[in-house]
mmCIF file of C-alpha atoms in Angstrom:
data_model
loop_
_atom_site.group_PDB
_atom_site.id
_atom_site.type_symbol
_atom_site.label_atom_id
_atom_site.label_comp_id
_atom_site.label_asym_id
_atom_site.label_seq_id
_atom_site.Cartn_x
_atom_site.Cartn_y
_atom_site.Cartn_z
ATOM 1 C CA UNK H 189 3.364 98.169 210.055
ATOM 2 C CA UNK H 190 -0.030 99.204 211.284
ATOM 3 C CA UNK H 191 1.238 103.186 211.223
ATOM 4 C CA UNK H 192 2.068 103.014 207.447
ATOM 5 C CA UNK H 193 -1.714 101.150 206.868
ATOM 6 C CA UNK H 194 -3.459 103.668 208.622
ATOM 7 C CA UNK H 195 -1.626 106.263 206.925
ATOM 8 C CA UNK H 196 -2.102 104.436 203.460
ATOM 9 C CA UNK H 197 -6.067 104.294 204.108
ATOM 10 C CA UNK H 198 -5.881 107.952 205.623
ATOM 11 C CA UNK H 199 -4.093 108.791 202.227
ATOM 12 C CA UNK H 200 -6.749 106.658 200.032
ATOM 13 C CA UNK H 201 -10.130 108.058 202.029
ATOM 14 C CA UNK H 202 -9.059 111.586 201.218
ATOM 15 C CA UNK H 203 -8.193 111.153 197.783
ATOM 16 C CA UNK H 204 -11.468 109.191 197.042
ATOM 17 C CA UNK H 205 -13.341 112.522 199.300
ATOM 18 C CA UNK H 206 -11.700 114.816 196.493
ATOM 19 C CA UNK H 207 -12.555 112.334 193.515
ATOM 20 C CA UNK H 208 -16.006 112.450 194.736
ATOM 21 C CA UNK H 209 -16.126 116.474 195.607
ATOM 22 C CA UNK H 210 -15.626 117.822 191.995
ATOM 23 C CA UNK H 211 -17.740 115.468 190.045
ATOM 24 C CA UNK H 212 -20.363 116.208 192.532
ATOM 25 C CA UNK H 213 -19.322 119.773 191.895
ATOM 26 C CA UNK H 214 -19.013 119.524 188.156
ATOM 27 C CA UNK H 215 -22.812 117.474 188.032
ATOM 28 C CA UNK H 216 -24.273 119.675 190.314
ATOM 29 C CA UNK H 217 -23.341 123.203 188.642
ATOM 30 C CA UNK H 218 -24.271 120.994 185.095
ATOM 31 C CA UNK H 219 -27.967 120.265 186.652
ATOM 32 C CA UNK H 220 -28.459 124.113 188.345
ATOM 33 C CA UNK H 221 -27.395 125.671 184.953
ATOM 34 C CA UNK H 222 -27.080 123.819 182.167
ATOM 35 C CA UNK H 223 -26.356 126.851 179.679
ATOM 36 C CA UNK H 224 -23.760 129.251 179.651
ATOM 37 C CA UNK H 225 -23.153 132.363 177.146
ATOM 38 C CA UNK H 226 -20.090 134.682 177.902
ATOM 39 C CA UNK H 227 -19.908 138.258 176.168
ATOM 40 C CA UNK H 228 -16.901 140.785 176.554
ATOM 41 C CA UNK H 229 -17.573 144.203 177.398
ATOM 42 C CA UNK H 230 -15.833 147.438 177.038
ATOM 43 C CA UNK H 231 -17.550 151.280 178.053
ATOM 44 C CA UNK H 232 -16.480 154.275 177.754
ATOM 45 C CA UNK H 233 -17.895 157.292 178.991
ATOM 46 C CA UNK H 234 -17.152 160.194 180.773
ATOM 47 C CA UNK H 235 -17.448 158.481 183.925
ATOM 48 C CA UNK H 236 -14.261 156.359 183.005
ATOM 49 C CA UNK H 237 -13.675 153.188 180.944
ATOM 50 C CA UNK H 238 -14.342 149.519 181.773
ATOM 51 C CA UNK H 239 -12.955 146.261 180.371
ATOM 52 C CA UNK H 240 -15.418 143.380 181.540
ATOM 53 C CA UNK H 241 -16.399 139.659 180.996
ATOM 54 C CA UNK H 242 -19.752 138.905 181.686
ATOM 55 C CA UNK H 243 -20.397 135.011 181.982
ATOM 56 C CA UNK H 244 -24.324 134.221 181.916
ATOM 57 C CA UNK H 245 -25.135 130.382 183.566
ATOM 58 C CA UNK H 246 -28.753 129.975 183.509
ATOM 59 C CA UNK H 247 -31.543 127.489 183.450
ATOM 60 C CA UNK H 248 -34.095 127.524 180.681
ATOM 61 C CA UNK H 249 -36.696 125.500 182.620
ATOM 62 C CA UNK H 250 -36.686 127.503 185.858
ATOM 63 C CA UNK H 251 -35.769 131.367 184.240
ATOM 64 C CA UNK H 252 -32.772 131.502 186.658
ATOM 65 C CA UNK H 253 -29.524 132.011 186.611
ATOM 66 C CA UNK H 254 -26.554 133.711 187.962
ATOM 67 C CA UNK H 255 -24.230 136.277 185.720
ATOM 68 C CA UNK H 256 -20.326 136.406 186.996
ATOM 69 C CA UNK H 257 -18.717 140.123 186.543
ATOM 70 C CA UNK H 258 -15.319 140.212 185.952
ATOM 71 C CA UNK H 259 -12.781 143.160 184.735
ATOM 72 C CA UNK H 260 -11.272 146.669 185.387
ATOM 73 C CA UNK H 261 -12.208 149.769 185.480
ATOM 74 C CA UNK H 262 -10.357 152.970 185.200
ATOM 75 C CA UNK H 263 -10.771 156.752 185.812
ATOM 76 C CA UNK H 264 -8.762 158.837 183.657
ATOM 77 C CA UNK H 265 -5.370 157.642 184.550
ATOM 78 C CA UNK H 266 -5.563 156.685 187.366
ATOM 79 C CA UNK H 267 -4.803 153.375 188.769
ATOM 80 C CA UNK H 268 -7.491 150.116 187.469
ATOM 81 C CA UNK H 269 -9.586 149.132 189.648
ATOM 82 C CA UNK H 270 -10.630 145.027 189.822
ATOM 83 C CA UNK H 271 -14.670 144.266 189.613
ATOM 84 C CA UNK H 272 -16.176 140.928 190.444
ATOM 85 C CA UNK H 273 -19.455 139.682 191.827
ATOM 86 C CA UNK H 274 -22.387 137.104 190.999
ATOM 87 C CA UNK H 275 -25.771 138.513 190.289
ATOM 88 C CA UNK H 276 -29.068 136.265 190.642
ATOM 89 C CA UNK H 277 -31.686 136.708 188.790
ATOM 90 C CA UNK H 278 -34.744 135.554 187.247
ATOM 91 C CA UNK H 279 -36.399 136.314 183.696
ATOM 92 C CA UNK H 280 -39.196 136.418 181.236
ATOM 93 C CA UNK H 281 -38.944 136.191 178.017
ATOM 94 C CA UNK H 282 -40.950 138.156 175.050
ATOM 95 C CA UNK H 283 -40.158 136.956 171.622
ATOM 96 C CA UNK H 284 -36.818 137.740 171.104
ATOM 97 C CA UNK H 285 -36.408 140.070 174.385
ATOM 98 C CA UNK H 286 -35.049 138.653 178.089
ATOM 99 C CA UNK H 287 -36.424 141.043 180.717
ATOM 100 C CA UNK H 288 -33.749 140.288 183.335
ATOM 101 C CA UNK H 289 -34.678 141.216 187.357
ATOM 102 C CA UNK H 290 -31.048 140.982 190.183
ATOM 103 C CA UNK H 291 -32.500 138.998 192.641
ATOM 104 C CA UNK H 292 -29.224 139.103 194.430
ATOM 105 C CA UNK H 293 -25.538 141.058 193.762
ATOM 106 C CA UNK H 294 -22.460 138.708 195.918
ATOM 107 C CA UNK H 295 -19.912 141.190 195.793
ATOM 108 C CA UNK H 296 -16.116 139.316 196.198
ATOM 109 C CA UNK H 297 -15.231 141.995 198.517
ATOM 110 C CA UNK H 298 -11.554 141.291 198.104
ATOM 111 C CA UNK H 299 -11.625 141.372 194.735
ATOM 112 C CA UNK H 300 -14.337 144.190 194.130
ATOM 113 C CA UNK H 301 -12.539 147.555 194.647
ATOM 114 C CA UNK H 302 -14.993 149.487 192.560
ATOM 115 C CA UNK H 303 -17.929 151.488 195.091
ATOM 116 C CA UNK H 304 -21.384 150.799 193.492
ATOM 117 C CA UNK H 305 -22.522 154.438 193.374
ATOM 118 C CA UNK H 306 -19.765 154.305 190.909
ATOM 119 C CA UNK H 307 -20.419 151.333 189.005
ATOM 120 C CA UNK H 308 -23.590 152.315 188.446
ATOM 121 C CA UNK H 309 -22.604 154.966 186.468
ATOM 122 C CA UNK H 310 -21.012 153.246 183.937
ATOM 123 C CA UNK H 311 -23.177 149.809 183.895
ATOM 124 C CA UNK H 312 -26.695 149.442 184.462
ATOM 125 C CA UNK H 313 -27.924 149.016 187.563
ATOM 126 C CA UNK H 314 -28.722 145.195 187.077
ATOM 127 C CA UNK H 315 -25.287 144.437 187.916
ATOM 128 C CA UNK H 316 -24.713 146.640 190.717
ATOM 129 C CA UNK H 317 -28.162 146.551 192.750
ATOM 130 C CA UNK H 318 -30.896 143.703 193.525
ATOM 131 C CA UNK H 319 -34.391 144.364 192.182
ATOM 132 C CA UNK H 320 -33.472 146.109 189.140
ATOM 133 C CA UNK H 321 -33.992 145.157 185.643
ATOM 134 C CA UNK H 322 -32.150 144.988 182.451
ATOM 135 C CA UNK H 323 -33.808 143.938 178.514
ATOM 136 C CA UNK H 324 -31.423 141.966 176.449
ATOM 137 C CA UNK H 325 -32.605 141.460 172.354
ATOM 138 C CA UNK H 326 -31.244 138.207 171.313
ATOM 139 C CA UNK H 327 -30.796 137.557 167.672
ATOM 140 C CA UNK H 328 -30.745 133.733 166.735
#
């Protein structure tokens, strides 16, 4: 009897720990960036093609934020290639212009097959390098 209570509690505390891990989680990533804006991407070039989601999470108050790459890219016809990584980065704003500096690039190095000498000829450096910059024009 005392081996199926401590199991029952054992069972109990760790489902409580999980309860409590994602709305920590969920309230913490809500209170570092409360604003989100996701764009889809495709290039072209000479270079090869690319087919990307770009997922900006940023704070107004503190001009930070974090953008998550995701996609393929291709050369010619040969075989796609995955992309993914987190760039941090800081801004200023003039009027309607965001002047965007990486702070930091996290590459997912399983998941990032692509080199960055050649990513960074088909996106701007901004996504591939830290301490580079990047101008965005929003229209409201």
């Amino acid at each position: 009897m005392i081996d199926y209570k401590k199991n029952l509690l054992f069972i109990l505390v760790f489902i409580s720990g999980f309860i409590l891990f994602i709305v920590y989680s969920y309230t913490a990533e809500k209170m570092i960036y409360n604003e989100t804006c996701t764009a889809n991407w495709v290039i072209f070039n000479d270079k090869g093609r690319a087919n990307l989601t770009i997922d900006f999470m940023y704070n107004q108050k503190n001009k930070t934020g974090t953008v998550a790459l995701s996609g393929t890219w291709q050369q010619g016809n040969r075989e796609s290639k995955s992309i993914r990584r987190n760039i941090e980065y800081t801004w200023i704003e003039n009027y309607d212009t965001a002047h965007l500096t990486s702070k930091k690039v996290n590459k997912f190095e399983i998941m990032d097959q692509v080199d960055d000498d050649r990513l960074a000829e088909l996106i701007p450096d901004f996504y591939v390098f830290p301490e580079k910059s990047v101008s965005y024009n929003i229209l409201k």
